[in-house]
Amino acid sequence: MQTWIEFLSFSDPGTQVVTLGSILLGAIASLIGCFTFLQKRALIGDTISHSVLPGICLAFILSGNKNPYVLLIGAIISGWISVLVSDIITRQSKLKADTSIAIVLSFFFAVGMMLLSGIQHSGNVNQAGLHHFLFGKAAAIVKEDVQMFLVVGIVILSVVLIYYRQFKLYIFDKDFAQSTGLPVKLLDFLLTTLVVLAISIGIRAVGVVLMSALLIAPAAAARFWSRDLFKMLLLAVFFGGVAGFFGAMISYAQPNMPTGPWIIIVLTLVAFCSIIFGQEKGVLQRWRKRRAFQTKVLKENILKIFYHLSEQSGNLESPRKLADLQSRRPIVRQELNRGLRLLKQNNFVQKHNENWQLTSKGMEESKRVIRLHRLWELYLSEHLNIASDHVHDDAEAIEHILTSDLQAQLENLLKERDVDPHNKIIPNTKSNI
Amino acid sequence: MSAVWIILVGCFVACSCALLGSFLILRRMAMVGDAIAHAVLPGIVIAFMITGSRASLPVLIGAAVTGMLTTIIIELLHNKGGLQEDASIGISFTFLFAIGIIMISSLAGQIELDQDCVLNGELDYLPLFTSDLSIAGEYIPRNILTIFPAFLIIVGFIVLCFKRLQLTTFDEEFAAAIGINVMVWHYLLMAAVSLTTVVSFEAVGAILVVAFLVIPPAAAYLLTNRLKLMLIIACVIGILSSIGGYYLAVFTDSSSAASMATVSGLIFALIFIYTKIKQISKTKNVEEYKEVKA
């Protein structure tokens, strides 16, 4: 507990640097991650992040020190080469994109590990800390690093802002972007460069192995809250920053813990929650929508039963037993009870002893649904020349979906027709009398 | 003698991986193999915590279960969660791998696993960990005792079930139509990949397994269109990379596992260039022939 308070008070200037650095890294990676995510190239991040390792090691071997800018240049070069190589393999051979990605990432990583073990065996004193690139260590971030993150962050942000509209068009519809004369090659080059840049600095916090998640998870999470690109970017950056903050905190409290895995755990949990609770096609929201529609269908089908029964005997107002209702249409008892209870709440039906009866509002509604069903059947057989014994199933589905606008159009098209293809009367409702 | 053991372990890993990797590539599941290789880590750590050893049956079962769990999570995120497939793969394996690393870090010093071993394996220290068994006065490294049986299981699996694997790989619908349970074979293959990953993991580390799974089969696929030949060529490439990699490692004083993977990548590059040249000369011949005819 003591350590958390210490951390949150930022009494140690080192803590400020580390925290700021992690937040920046998380935010930058998330921003760029949204673009690769939307391009459905999320795994290219995995390739690049594994592939920057040999570049970093070579830069270290050649320069002999750990100057962040020198290592960054090495990382960018080998990251770019990996993208090019996997592109060439995919285009020039029968291997598929996922295979070439896996080949490139494992090969580059192997070379990187070879160089790294070679450096470690060489006994160079400067090499201590180089292995932090594998799993990330926020605590190893110093002031010069943060300055570099700021510079890179500003560069990335300004490129994204300047080319925002072009990027937007490019990622959503590449062919259309090309046909409108956008410089697609340039955009592709810029985006790949930004991805490589973001990854090259991001691995300081989460390491090469888990870097791809820092790109994917915030984007995936944000996607379930908004369809608007700008909002999605803001949200993803927020998620990434929060995760970076959390990672720095854990790194401070538990110096033995690598930071990367914790950042990724936080981000993945955020993504899981978003997938479940998200307002934009989240699992729960989709479930709720489906449930609401099923309920609507159930209610309308029960109302239709009353109408159909009235065509056989009695009239629309006649009270009906549960067994009567079930005899017309196979509905499970439980569902029927649920539907009737809901209809009662809406004041469509009322209960007398054990019998159910439509209210005047309910009668109108049942006529409306039947009317839509029969109008649609008539439309299909008259205007689309579908045999009259084939139109029922289609109408059964569409009657719950047709809006009043469409109803008006249908009525306009089928003026003064009052019999459906099965010679049944199309009921009139108050609204169209 | 240690050189022989290291190369031998490398060969068994390479061959098991090459055999299974061929099917992964043909099924377009190379990245799923990558995901499984990462994601078995928490399974290994948990089973290791319970049993205290890395070579036991529970560890193998635990890891095989985690491997299958990974594919199930990927499918859940993709089908039920509505997340695009590449992102589902990317999120699920990093999550499981992160859990595994955190477990290892919090148990640091208590168990015989560390982050370095996760990435690099301990192929170079093989002669240090010997078993009680010996042949002609040489103690056999304990790695051999897990990798060799696993290799036999994989070879047996592929040989015995070759027809079904082939059918479900190339024409899933036809296989289903003649009554083969496609899902069972899908998960059996995933379990086999997990098993191989776990036993190889100890020797070459989590990520380099991917190199052995993907690179030799991909190179073999460039050379042939026949499955049986592809399997054999992939194994040969795997064996060559193990031998070449060992000597490269000795020469450069670096990790054996990493240089074995590097050599397999170089072999792939050679084969890629070779097929390219052949293709170019072929089109040239056709053009010349056309000119002559004209």
XYZ file of C-alpha atoms in Angstrom:
727
model
C 0.000 0.000 0.000
C 2.836 2.305 0.972
C 4.417 1.898 -2.444
C 1.185 2.772 -4.258
C 0.888 6.027 -2.317
C 4.536 6.759 -2.978
C 3.948 6.160 -6.656
C 0.825 8.265 -6.886
C 2.431 11.200 -5.088
C 5.161 11.294 -7.770
C 7.634 12.348 -5.096
C 10.430 10.635 -6.991
C 11.343 12.568 -10.181
C 12.293 9.264 -11.810
C 8.727 8.065 -11.365
C 7.398 11.084 -13.231
C 9.650 10.332 -16.182
C 8.764 6.645 -16.238
C 5.040 7.290 -15.951
C 4.986 9.990 -18.597
C 7.038 7.779 -20.908
C 4.745 4.765 -20.527
C 1.612 6.806 -21.073
C 3.105 8.367 -24.200
C 4.137 4.988 -25.590
C 0.736 3.455 -24.933
C -1.054 6.386 -26.536
C 1.152 6.525 -29.640
C 0.901 2.795 -30.316
C -2.875 2.835 -29.860
C -3.295 5.712 -32.299
C -1.443 3.891 -35.069
C -2.917 0.534 -34.078
C -6.385 1.748 -35.072
C -5.246 2.169 -38.677
C -3.672 -1.287 -38.996
C -6.688 -2.787 -37.233
C -9.137 -1.204 -39.652
C -7.012 -2.275 -42.607
C -7.327 -5.860 -41.278
C -3.555 -5.995 -41.139
C -3.374 -6.308 -37.374
C -0.784 -9.082 -37.482
C 1.683 -6.970 -39.473
C 2.373 -5.377 -36.087
C 3.455 -8.761 -34.796
C 5.884 -9.151 -37.684
C 7.396 -5.710 -37.290
C 7.751 -5.932 -33.526
C 9.643 -9.222 -33.709
C 11.690 -7.951 -36.612
C 13.059 -4.808 -34.998
C 15.173 -6.935 -32.651
C 18.012 -7.707 -35.107
C 18.090 -4.026 -36.097
C 18.486 -2.936 -32.491
C 21.222 -5.519 -31.872
C 23.107 -4.571 -35.040
C 22.853 -0.872 -34.227
C 24.300 -1.647 -30.818
C 27.122 -3.768 -32.233
C 28.038 -1.108 -34.797
C 27.794 1.911 -32.507
C 28.872 0.249 -29.273
C 26.474 2.221 -27.109
C 22.795 2.417 -26.319
C 21.996 5.874 -27.656
C 18.192 5.710 -28.094
C 18.260 7.454 -31.497
C 20.860 5.053 -32.897
C 18.877 2.039 -31.714
C 15.705 3.615 -33.108
C 17.252 3.959 -36.560
C 18.359 0.333 -36.491
C 14.877 -0.727 -35.430
C 13.174 1.297 -38.158
C 15.422 -0.108 -40.878
C 14.940 -3.746 -39.950
C 11.232 -3.226 -39.294
C 10.795 -1.766 -42.778
C 12.801 -4.586 -44.348
C 10.529 -7.136 -42.672
C 7.431 -5.522 -44.165
C 9.023 -5.491 -47.603
C 10.187 -9.110 -47.336
C 6.800 -10.426 -46.246
C 5.207 -8.439 -49.078
C 7.620 -9.945 -51.599
C 7.045 -13.486 -50.342
C 3.283 -13.083 -50.553
C 3.318 -11.530 -54.003
C 6.037 -13.606 -55.625
C 5.127 -17.100 -54.425
C 2.147 -19.294 -53.785
C 2.504 -18.825 -50.023
C -0.364 -17.005 -48.330
C -0.026 -13.775 -46.370
C -0.302 -15.426 -42.945
C 2.440 -17.923 -43.791
C 4.796 -15.244 -45.023
C 4.125 -13.177 -41.902
C 4.974 -16.171 -39.712
C 8.122 -16.912 -41.722
C 9.408 -13.365 -41.525
C 8.673 -12.822 -37.869
C 10.235 -16.072 -36.704
C 13.276 -15.687 -38.947
C 13.992 -12.096 -37.951
C 13.429 -12.944 -34.328
C 15.829 -15.878 -34.586
C 18.488 -13.621 -36.087
C 17.845 -11.112 -33.319
C 18.160 -13.741 -30.620
C 21.373 -14.986 -32.203
C 22.864 -11.499 -32.197
C 21.620 -10.856 -28.672
C 23.162 -14.046 -27.302
C 26.342 -13.211 -29.187
C 26.414 -9.747 -27.580
C 25.780 -11.213 -24.150
C 28.595 -13.713 -24.581
C 30.952 -10.990 -25.811
C 31.200 -9.505 -22.325
C 30.576 -5.921 -23.442
C 29.663 -3.987 -20.286
C 27.363 -1.645 -22.139
C 25.021 -4.448 -23.158
C 23.286 -4.641 -19.762
C 19.663 -3.735 -20.292
C 19.508 -4.645 -23.946
C 17.436 -7.708 -23.075
C 14.757 -5.393 -21.652
C 13.625 -5.039 -25.241
C 12.274 -8.594 -25.029
C 9.594 -7.995 -22.397
C 9.817 -4.271 -21.844
C 10.828 -2.455 -18.700
C 9.249 0.909 -18.069
C 11.570 1.518 -15.121
C 14.509 1.618 -17.538
C 13.097 4.692 -19.303
C 15.167 7.838 -18.704
C 14.683 11.519 -19.466
C 16.361 11.360 -22.898
C 14.010 8.539 -23.875
C 10.953 10.574 -22.940
C 12.232 13.485 -25.037
C 12.564 11.112 -27.960
C 9.056 9.708 -27.380
C 7.708 13.257 -27.414
C 9.459 14.060 -30.684
C 8.274 10.838 -32.325
C 4.797 11.286 -30.880
C 4.508 14.794 -32.292
C 5.745 13.627 -35.696
C 3.221 10.778 -35.782
C 0.378 12.936 -34.543
C 1.032 15.679 -37.064
C 1.266 13.245 -39.978
C -2.004 11.641 -38.886
C -3.681 15.048 -38.578
C -2.380 16.359 -41.896
C -3.345 13.230 -43.822
C -6.406 12.387 -41.725
C -8.976 12.593 -44.526
C -6.777 10.738 -47.009
C -5.953 8.003 -44.523
C -9.623 7.621 -43.693
C -10.576 7.115 -47.318
C -7.571 4.885 -47.932
C -8.205 2.436 -45.080
C -11.907 2.075 -45.714
C -11.860 1.789 -49.490
C -8.476 1.456 -51.108
C -9.758 1.000 -54.650
C -12.029 4.009 -54.446
C -9.195 6.093 -52.964
C -7.009 5.132 -55.909
C -9.694 5.923 -58.447
C -10.184 9.417 -57.000
C -6.500 10.075 -57.615
C -5.181 9.878 -54.081
C -1.473 9.057 -53.888
C -2.086 5.524 -52.585
C 1.560 4.496 -52.722
C 2.575 7.500 -50.636
C -0.177 6.858 -48.097
C 0.831 3.227 -47.836
C 4.457 4.236 -47.334
C 3.519 6.814 -44.698
C 1.286 4.444 -42.764
C 3.847 1.639 -42.750
C 6.532 4.079 -41.625
C 4.339 5.324 -38.801
C 3.599 1.761 -37.702
C 7.289 0.895 -37.726
C 8.072 4.084 -35.783
C 5.405 3.483 -33.171
C 6.520 -0.119 -32.688
C 10.192 0.777 -32.523
C 9.624 3.079 -29.578
C 6.756 1.107 -28.034
C 8.832 -1.986 -27.413
C 10.629 -0.052 -24.658
C 7.495 -0.465 -22.592
C 6.033 -3.826 -23.581
C 8.834 -5.647 -25.390
C 8.943 -7.240 -28.828
C 6.878 -10.280 -27.948
C 3.784 -8.493 -26.716
C 4.027 -5.313 -28.789
C 1.419 -6.452 -31.301
C -1.194 -6.452 -28.550
C -0.450 -2.815 -27.715
C -1.445 -2.007 -31.291
C -4.428 -4.338 -31.583
C -6.130 -4.378 -28.182
C -6.913 -0.641 -27.778
C -8.203 -0.460 -31.346
C -10.331 -3.561 -30.889
C -11.738 -2.194 -27.639
C -12.507 1.232 -29.115
C -14.172 -0.326 -32.157
C -16.938 -1.697 -29.920
C -17.820 1.782 -28.650
C -17.878 3.860 -31.807
C -18.066 3.543 -35.561
C -16.745 7.040 -36.000
C -13.026 6.992 -36.802
C -12.214 10.125 -34.843
C -13.991 8.971 -31.692
C -12.423 5.564 -32.076
C -8.947 7.096 -32.244
C -9.583 9.206 -29.132
C -10.872 6.228 -27.182
C -8.028 3.955 -28.253
C -5.467 6.579 -27.256
C -7.192 6.903 -23.896
C -7.138 3.116 -23.329
C -3.491 2.917 -24.364
C -2.511 5.778 -22.068
C -4.360 4.274 -19.093
C -2.681 0.918 -19.644
C 0.705 2.629 -19.887
C 0.070 4.413 -16.579
C -0.925 1.148 -14.933
C 2.148 -0.620 -16.292
C 4.438 2.103 -14.924
C 2.776 1.800 -11.537
C 3.362 -1.941 -11.367
C 6.892 -1.556 -12.606
C 7.486 0.855 -9.724
C 5.940 -1.360 -7.060
C 7.428 -4.629 -8.299
C 10.867 -3.966 -9.787
C 11.276 -7.645 -10.724
C 8.159 -7.649 -12.860
C 8.491 -6.907 -16.544
C 6.107 -4.076 -17.403
C 4.913 -5.365 -20.765
C 2.787 -8.291 -19.630
C 0.870 -6.134 -17.140
C 0.099 -3.452 -19.720
C -1.145 -6.166 -22.039
C -3.273 -7.807 -19.341
C -4.941 -4.465 -18.555
C -5.534 -3.742 -22.225
C -6.876 -7.194 -23.001
C -9.309 -7.028 -20.107
C -10.484 -3.643 -21.383
C -10.918 -5.211 -24.820
C -12.837 -8.196 -23.447
C -15.159 -5.905 -21.480
C -15.709 -3.753 -24.564
C -16.502 -6.774 -26.708
C -19.127 -7.840 -24.182
C -20.567 -4.497 -23.022
C -19.749 -2.254 -26.004
C -22.549 -0.062 -27.340
C -21.517 -0.698 -30.928
C -22.287 -4.343 -31.718
C -21.090 -5.616 -28.368
C -22.203 -9.117 -27.449
C -24.751 -7.968 -24.856
C -26.121 -5.222 -27.052
C -26.559 -7.576 -29.982
C -28.195 -10.094 -27.663
C -30.546 -7.447 -26.297
C -31.509 -6.300 -29.787
C -32.168 -9.839 -30.909
C -34.196 -10.514 -27.785
C -36.246 -7.360 -28.320
C -36.984 -8.367 -31.885
C -37.936 -11.893 -30.837
C -40.323 -10.436 -28.287
C -41.857 -8.169 -30.912
C -42.350 -11.144 -33.234
C -43.893 -13.170 -30.415
C -46.324 -10.411 -29.492
C -47.386 -9.777 -33.073
C -47.803 -13.484 -33.721
C -50.117 -13.827 -30.711
C -52.200 -10.892 -31.928
C -52.443 -12.613 -35.298
C -53.767 -15.767 -33.617
C -56.753 -13.796 -32.303
C -57.490 -12.554 -35.811
C -57.166 -15.992 -37.401
C -59.455 -17.491 -34.761
C -62.020 -14.795 -35.475
C -62.050 -15.851 -39.122
C -62.986 -19.371 -38.045
C -65.600 -18.611 -35.413
C -66.944 -15.743 -33.405
C -65.455 -12.310 -33.870
C -62.344 -10.364 -32.960
C -63.689 -9.495 -29.537
C -64.444 -13.077 -28.513
C -62.564 -14.240 -25.427
C -60.213 -17.167 -26.124
C -58.794 -19.933 -23.939
C -55.074 -20.633 -23.855
C -55.707 -23.996 -25.492
C -57.576 -22.292 -28.351
C -54.688 -19.942 -28.930
C -52.242 -22.836 -28.935
C -54.359 -24.862 -31.344
C -53.937 -22.235 -34.085
C -50.173 -21.843 -33.884
C -47.583 -24.007 -32.113
C -46.148 -21.790 -29.377
C -44.566 -23.163 -26.217
C -46.864 -22.571 -23.204
C -44.221 -20.553 -21.375
C -43.569 -18.278 -24.342
C -47.306 -17.802 -24.900
C -47.761 -16.757 -21.282
C -44.816 -14.381 -21.520
C -46.184 -12.818 -24.694
C -49.678 -12.403 -23.236
C -48.273 -10.867 -20.060
C -46.337 -8.304 -22.109
C -49.350 -7.600 -24.330
C -51.390 -7.013 -21.199
C -48.837 -4.485 -20.012
C -49.183 -2.677 -23.341
C -52.952 -2.754 -22.900
C -53.473 -4.885 -26.028
C -55.243 -7.740 -24.232
C -57.153 -8.246 -21.025
C -57.823 -11.310 -18.936
C -61.287 -12.466 -17.826
C -61.146 -15.504 -15.554
C -59.097 -17.933 -17.657
C -59.946 -16.286 -20.974
C -58.003 -13.698 -22.926
C -59.659 -10.963 -24.921
C -58.356 -8.253 -27.252
C -58.865 -4.630 -26.269
C -59.836 -2.150 -28.984
C -56.181 -1.120 -29.221
C -55.221 -4.772 -29.556
C -57.781 -5.305 -32.317
C -56.334 -2.426 -34.302
C -52.827 -3.805 -33.874
C -53.793 -7.334 -34.915
C -55.516 -5.974 -38.008
C -52.435 -3.941 -38.835
C -50.129 -6.966 -38.746
C -52.510 -9.132 -40.748
C -52.950 -6.312 -43.234
C -49.204 -6.003 -43.715
C -48.869 -9.755 -44.161
C -51.574 -9.955 -46.788
C -50.515 -6.800 -48.604
C -47.024 -8.259 -48.914
C -48.396 -11.553 -50.228
C -50.413 -9.676 -52.773
C -47.418 -7.571 -53.753
C -45.230 -10.653 -54.242
C -47.736 -12.458 -56.402
C -48.891 -9.430 -58.404
C -45.670 -7.532 -58.954
C -42.963 -10.170 -58.625
C -44.936 -13.004 -60.201
C -44.313 -15.434 -57.389
C -46.723 -18.345 -57.163
C -49.348 -17.736 -54.518
C -48.392 -20.889 -52.585
C -44.841 -19.573 -52.194
C -45.539 -16.174 -50.718
C -46.597 -17.019 -47.162
C -43.196 -17.719 -45.565
C -41.713 -14.542 -46.909
C -44.614 -12.471 -45.669
C -44.402 -14.194 -42.292
C -40.905 -12.768 -41.876
C -41.361 -9.336 -43.431
C -44.561 -8.382 -41.562
C -42.518 -7.666 -38.412
C -40.061 -5.464 -40.252
C -42.134 -3.304 -42.616
C -42.267 0.321 -41.543
C -45.252 2.607 -41.921
C -43.516 4.330 -44.848
C -43.274 1.050 -46.705
C -46.829 0.249 -45.749
C -47.955 3.508 -47.333
C -46.044 2.689 -50.517
C -47.555 -0.790 -50.655
C -51.047 0.644 -50.175
C -50.411 3.148 -52.909
C -49.249 0.382 -55.247
C -52.135 -1.972 -54.446
C -54.931 0.577 -54.296
C -58.440 -0.686 -53.720
C -57.446 -4.288 -53.455
C -59.037 -6.022 -50.535
C -58.357 -9.725 -51.133
C -55.003 -11.470 -50.810
C -53.787 -14.261 -53.180
C -55.443 -16.836 -50.913
C -58.780 -15.092 -51.255
C -58.735 -13.817 -47.734
C -59.895 -10.333 -46.900
C -57.267 -7.743 -46.217
C -58.517 -5.998 -43.083
C -58.693 -2.233 -42.942
C -57.311 -0.326 -40.017
C -58.524 3.031 -38.754
C -55.500 4.814 -40.105
C -56.288 3.977 -43.695
C -60.070 4.090 -43.692
C 29.333 -36.107 -27.382
C 27.311 -33.029 -26.405
C 27.283 -31.908 -30.046
C 25.544 -35.122 -31.053
C 22.921 -34.716 -28.358
C 22.202 -31.088 -29.277
C 21.917 -31.892 -32.977
C 19.765 -34.930 -32.206
C 17.334 -32.912 -30.095
C 17.287 -30.239 -32.820
C 16.439 -32.870 -35.435
C 13.588 -34.368 -33.418
C 12.112 -30.924 -32.766
C 12.554 -29.890 -36.385
C 10.959 -33.060 -37.786
C 7.943 -33.066 -35.448
C 7.372 -29.393 -36.188
C 7.895 -29.803 -39.932
C 5.329 -32.614 -40.159
C 2.617 -30.696 -38.315
C 3.573 -27.325 -39.757
C 2.954 -28.622 -43.274
C -0.679 -29.222 -42.403
C -0.944 -25.850 -40.663
C 0.319 -24.017 -43.723
C -1.972 -25.868 -46.082
C -4.905 -25.086 -43.820
C -3.880 -21.418 -43.758
C -3.386 -21.606 -40.035
C 0.257 -20.559 -39.775
C -0.580 -17.731 -37.379
C -2.726 -20.057 -35.273
C 0.400 -22.186 -34.859
C 2.221 -19.038 -33.758
C -0.570 -18.312 -31.301
C -0.532 -21.812 -29.820
C 3.248 -21.740 -29.443
C 2.928 -18.603 -27.290
C -0.203 -19.537 -25.458
C 0.845 -22.878 -24.012
C 3.069 -20.976 -21.571
C 0.548 -20.539 -18.724
C -0.449 -24.205 -19.087
C 3.165 -25.243 -18.711
C 3.699 -22.991 -15.684
C 0.545 -24.165 -13.883
C 1.242 -27.829 -14.494
C 4.849 -27.228 -13.479
C 3.780 -25.601 -10.225
C 1.586 -28.574 -9.400
C 3.920 -31.390 -10.330
C 7.297 -29.727 -9.881
C 8.752 -31.135 -13.040
C 8.704 -30.201 -16.672
C 8.708 -33.599 -18.246
C 5.689 -35.174 -16.626
C 2.492 -36.336 -18.243
C 0.341 -33.694 -16.456
C 2.485 -30.945 -17.986
C 1.899 -32.367 -21.441
C -1.827 -32.690 -20.837
C -2.032 -29.207 -19.292
C -0.297 -27.681 -22.236
C -2.327 -29.587 -24.798
C -5.479 -28.338 -23.086
C -4.220 -24.726 -23.111
C -3.375 -25.069 -26.774
C -6.876 -26.178 -27.636
C -8.269 -23.510 -25.325
C -6.417 -20.934 -27.409
C -8.095 -22.040 -30.611
C -11.435 -22.032 -28.812
C -10.853 -18.482 -27.500
C -9.875 -17.327 -30.979
C -13.018 -18.839 -32.460
C -15.181 -17.402 -29.666
C -13.829 -13.876 -30.129
C -14.227 -14.179 -33.871
C -17.631 -15.853 -34.140
C -19.478 -14.794 -30.997
C -17.638 -11.555 -30.221
C -17.710 -10.298 -33.792
C -14.033 -9.335 -33.740
C -12.117 -9.716 -36.993
C -9.992 -12.861 -37.179
C -6.478 -11.384 -37.223
C -7.251 -9.263 -34.177
C -8.772 -12.258 -32.375
C -5.545 -14.197 -32.880
C -3.413 -11.222 -31.867
C -5.330 -10.545 -28.672
C -5.776 -14.075 -27.385
C -2.232 -15.341 -27.625
C -0.604 -12.206 -26.244
C -3.029 -12.317 -23.321
C -2.194 -15.935 -22.443
C 1.516 -15.356 -22.976
C 1.410 -12.279 -20.722
C -0.292 -14.334 -18.001
C 2.428 -16.952 -18.323
C 5.220 -14.383 -18.025
C 3.622 -12.769 -14.989
C 3.324 -16.171 -13.309
C 6.976 -16.879 -14.002
C 8.071 -13.468 -12.727
C 6.108 -13.767 -9.511
C 7.516 -17.230 -8.904
C 11.050 -16.124 -9.754
C 13.576 -18.217 -7.898
C 10.981 -20.728 -6.797
C 10.714 -22.667 -10.001
C 13.182 -23.750 -12.544
C 11.828 -21.568 -15.361
C 12.818 -18.051 -16.284
C 12.006 -15.514 -18.974
C 15.200 -16.199 -20.803
C 14.438 -19.895 -21.076
C 10.954 -19.071 -22.382
C 12.423 -17.269 -25.369
C 15.589 -19.170 -25.972
C 15.166 -22.654 -24.583
C 18.107 -24.381 -23.024
C 19.482 -26.346 -25.904
C 22.982 -25.113 -25.119
C 22.806 -26.386 -21.564
C 21.471 -29.759 -22.659
C 24.469 -31.783 -21.489
C 24.092 -30.275 -18.011
C 20.662 -31.773 -17.476
C 21.094 -35.483 -17.731
C 18.739 -38.276 -16.841
C 19.510 -41.462 -14.911
C 19.516 -43.541 -18.059
C 22.745 -44.226 -19.833
C 23.937 -45.864 -23.014
C 27.530 -47.095 -23.184
C 28.510 -44.981 -20.209
C 26.935 -41.794 -21.641
C 24.080 -40.328 -19.642
C 21.206 -39.400 -21.894
C 20.022 -35.758 -21.596
C 16.547 -35.693 -20.118
C 15.244 -33.619 -23.021
C 15.681 -36.580 -25.318
C 13.386 -38.596 -23.099
C 10.465 -36.262 -23.806
C 11.232 -35.193 -27.327
C 11.880 -38.634 -28.751
C 8.552 -40.161 -27.594
C 6.707 -37.038 -28.746
C 8.400 -37.362 -32.127
C 7.277 -41.003 -32.351
C 3.716 -40.030 -31.415
C 3.607 -37.330 -34.090
C 5.033 -39.632 -36.769
C 2.556 -42.340 -35.757
C -0.304 -39.836 -35.828
C 0.602 -38.589 -39.304
C 1.256 -42.060 -40.763
C -1.846 -43.715 -39.308
C -4.219 -40.844 -39.993
C -2.630 -39.609 -43.205
C -5.675 -40.100 -45.436
C -8.049 -38.331 -43.074
C -5.693 -35.444 -42.407
C -5.158 -35.043 -46.127
C -8.866 -35.095 -46.897
C -9.867 -32.667 -44.160
C -7.027 -30.343 -45.159
C -7.735 -30.141 -48.856
C -11.477 -30.561 -49.112
C -13.259 -30.068 -45.850
C -16.721 -30.217 -47.361
C -16.069 -33.436 -49.227
C -14.580 -34.969 -46.079
C -17.654 -33.970 -44.120
C -19.901 -35.339 -46.869
C -18.367 -38.802 -46.713
C -18.842 -38.887 -42.964
C -15.540 -37.705 -41.498
C -15.954 -35.599 -38.391
C -14.037 -32.524 -39.524
C -14.056 -30.791 -36.137
C -12.521 -33.805 -34.394
C -9.613 -33.785 -36.827
C -9.231 -30.045 -36.484
C -8.883 -30.313 -32.718
C -6.702 -33.424 -32.890
C -4.292 -31.492 -35.074
C -4.369 -28.559 -32.653
C -3.681 -30.932 -29.754
C -0.755 -32.428 -31.673
C 0.624 -28.948 -32.343
C 0.295 -28.084 -28.662
C 2.048 -31.300 -27.647
C 4.934 -30.639 -30.008
C 5.156 -27.039 -28.888
C 5.386 -28.052 -25.250
C 8.128 -30.612 -25.657
C 10.039 -28.393 -28.089
C 9.550 -25.355 -25.899
C 12.022 -26.644 -23.331
C 14.678 -27.013 -25.968
C 14.192 -24.062 -28.304
C 11.845 -21.619 -26.590
C 8.382 -20.385 -27.443
C 8.982 -18.232 -30.487
C 11.610 -20.254 -32.265
C 9.173 -23.171 -32.294
C 7.240 -21.051 -34.764
C 10.262 -20.915 -37.028
C 10.476 -24.710 -37.011
C 6.726 -25.014 -37.566
C 6.504 -22.646 -40.500
C 9.785 -22.164 -42.345
C 10.771 -25.722 -43.429
C 7.228 -26.627 -44.594
C 6.919 -23.322 -46.460
C 10.214 -23.973 -48.231
C 9.123 -27.520 -49.076
C 5.798 -26.231 -50.369
C 7.643 -23.989 -52.812
C 9.390 -27.059 -54.233
C 6.526 -29.495 -54.602
C 2.768 -29.810 -54.830
C 2.618 -33.350 -53.488
C 1.845 -33.684 -49.819
C 3.962 -36.750 -49.067
C 6.980 -35.276 -50.816
C 6.390 -31.976 -49.046
C 6.461 -33.699 -45.649
C 9.729 -35.469 -46.486
C 11.423 -32.363 -47.883
C 10.296 -30.325 -44.876
C 11.884 -32.885 -42.540
C 15.103 -32.890 -44.556
C 15.279 -29.092 -44.409
C 14.630 -29.252 -40.674
C 17.461 -31.752 -40.170
C 19.864 -29.736 -42.318
C 19.061 -26.567 -40.364
C 19.675 -28.362 -37.070
C 23.093 -29.558 -38.157
C 24.040 -26.305 -39.872
C 22.627 -24.245 -37.020
C 24.657 -26.069 -34.417
C 27.944 -25.355 -36.177
C 26.948 -21.761 -36.904
C 26.260 -21.335 -33.193
C 29.619 -22.796 -32.250
C 31.320 -20.599 -34.831
C 29.617 -17.361 -33.758
C 29.379 -18.208 -30.050
C 25.626 -17.673 -29.915
C 22.464 -19.556 -29.030
C 22.037 -22.883 -30.871
C 18.259 -22.725 -31.125
C 18.316 -19.232 -32.621
C 20.978 -20.104 -35.155
C 19.146 -23.293 -36.166
C 16.092 -21.153 -36.917
C 18.304 -18.646 -38.726
C 19.772 -21.377 -40.927
C 16.315 -22.659 -41.811
C 15.416 -19.114 -42.823
C 18.508 -18.918 -45.018
C 17.591 -22.257 -46.629
C 14.135 -20.857 -47.297
C 15.668 -17.789 -48.911
C 17.850 -19.976 -51.180
C 14.889 -22.108 -52.238
C 12.774 -19.006 -52.795
C 15.403 -17.507 -55.082
C 15.896 -20.853 -56.835
C 12.186 -21.227 -57.624
C 12.081 -17.609 -58.789
C 14.994 -18.133 -61.186
C 13.446 -21.340 -62.481
C 10.152 -19.554 -63.025
C 11.815 -16.694 -64.884
C 13.813 -19.010 -67.148
C 10.675 -21.006 -67.810
C 8.751 -17.952 -68.987
C 11.791 -16.971 -71.033
C 11.811 -20.395 -72.706
C 8.136 -20.065 -73.481
C 8.713 -16.652 -75.017
C 11.638 -17.919 -77.091
C 9.545 -20.838 -78.241
C 6.784 -18.470 -79.259
C 9.255 -16.292 -81.165
C 10.715 -19.303 -82.967
C 7.268 -20.489 -83.862
C 6.272 -17.056 -85.094
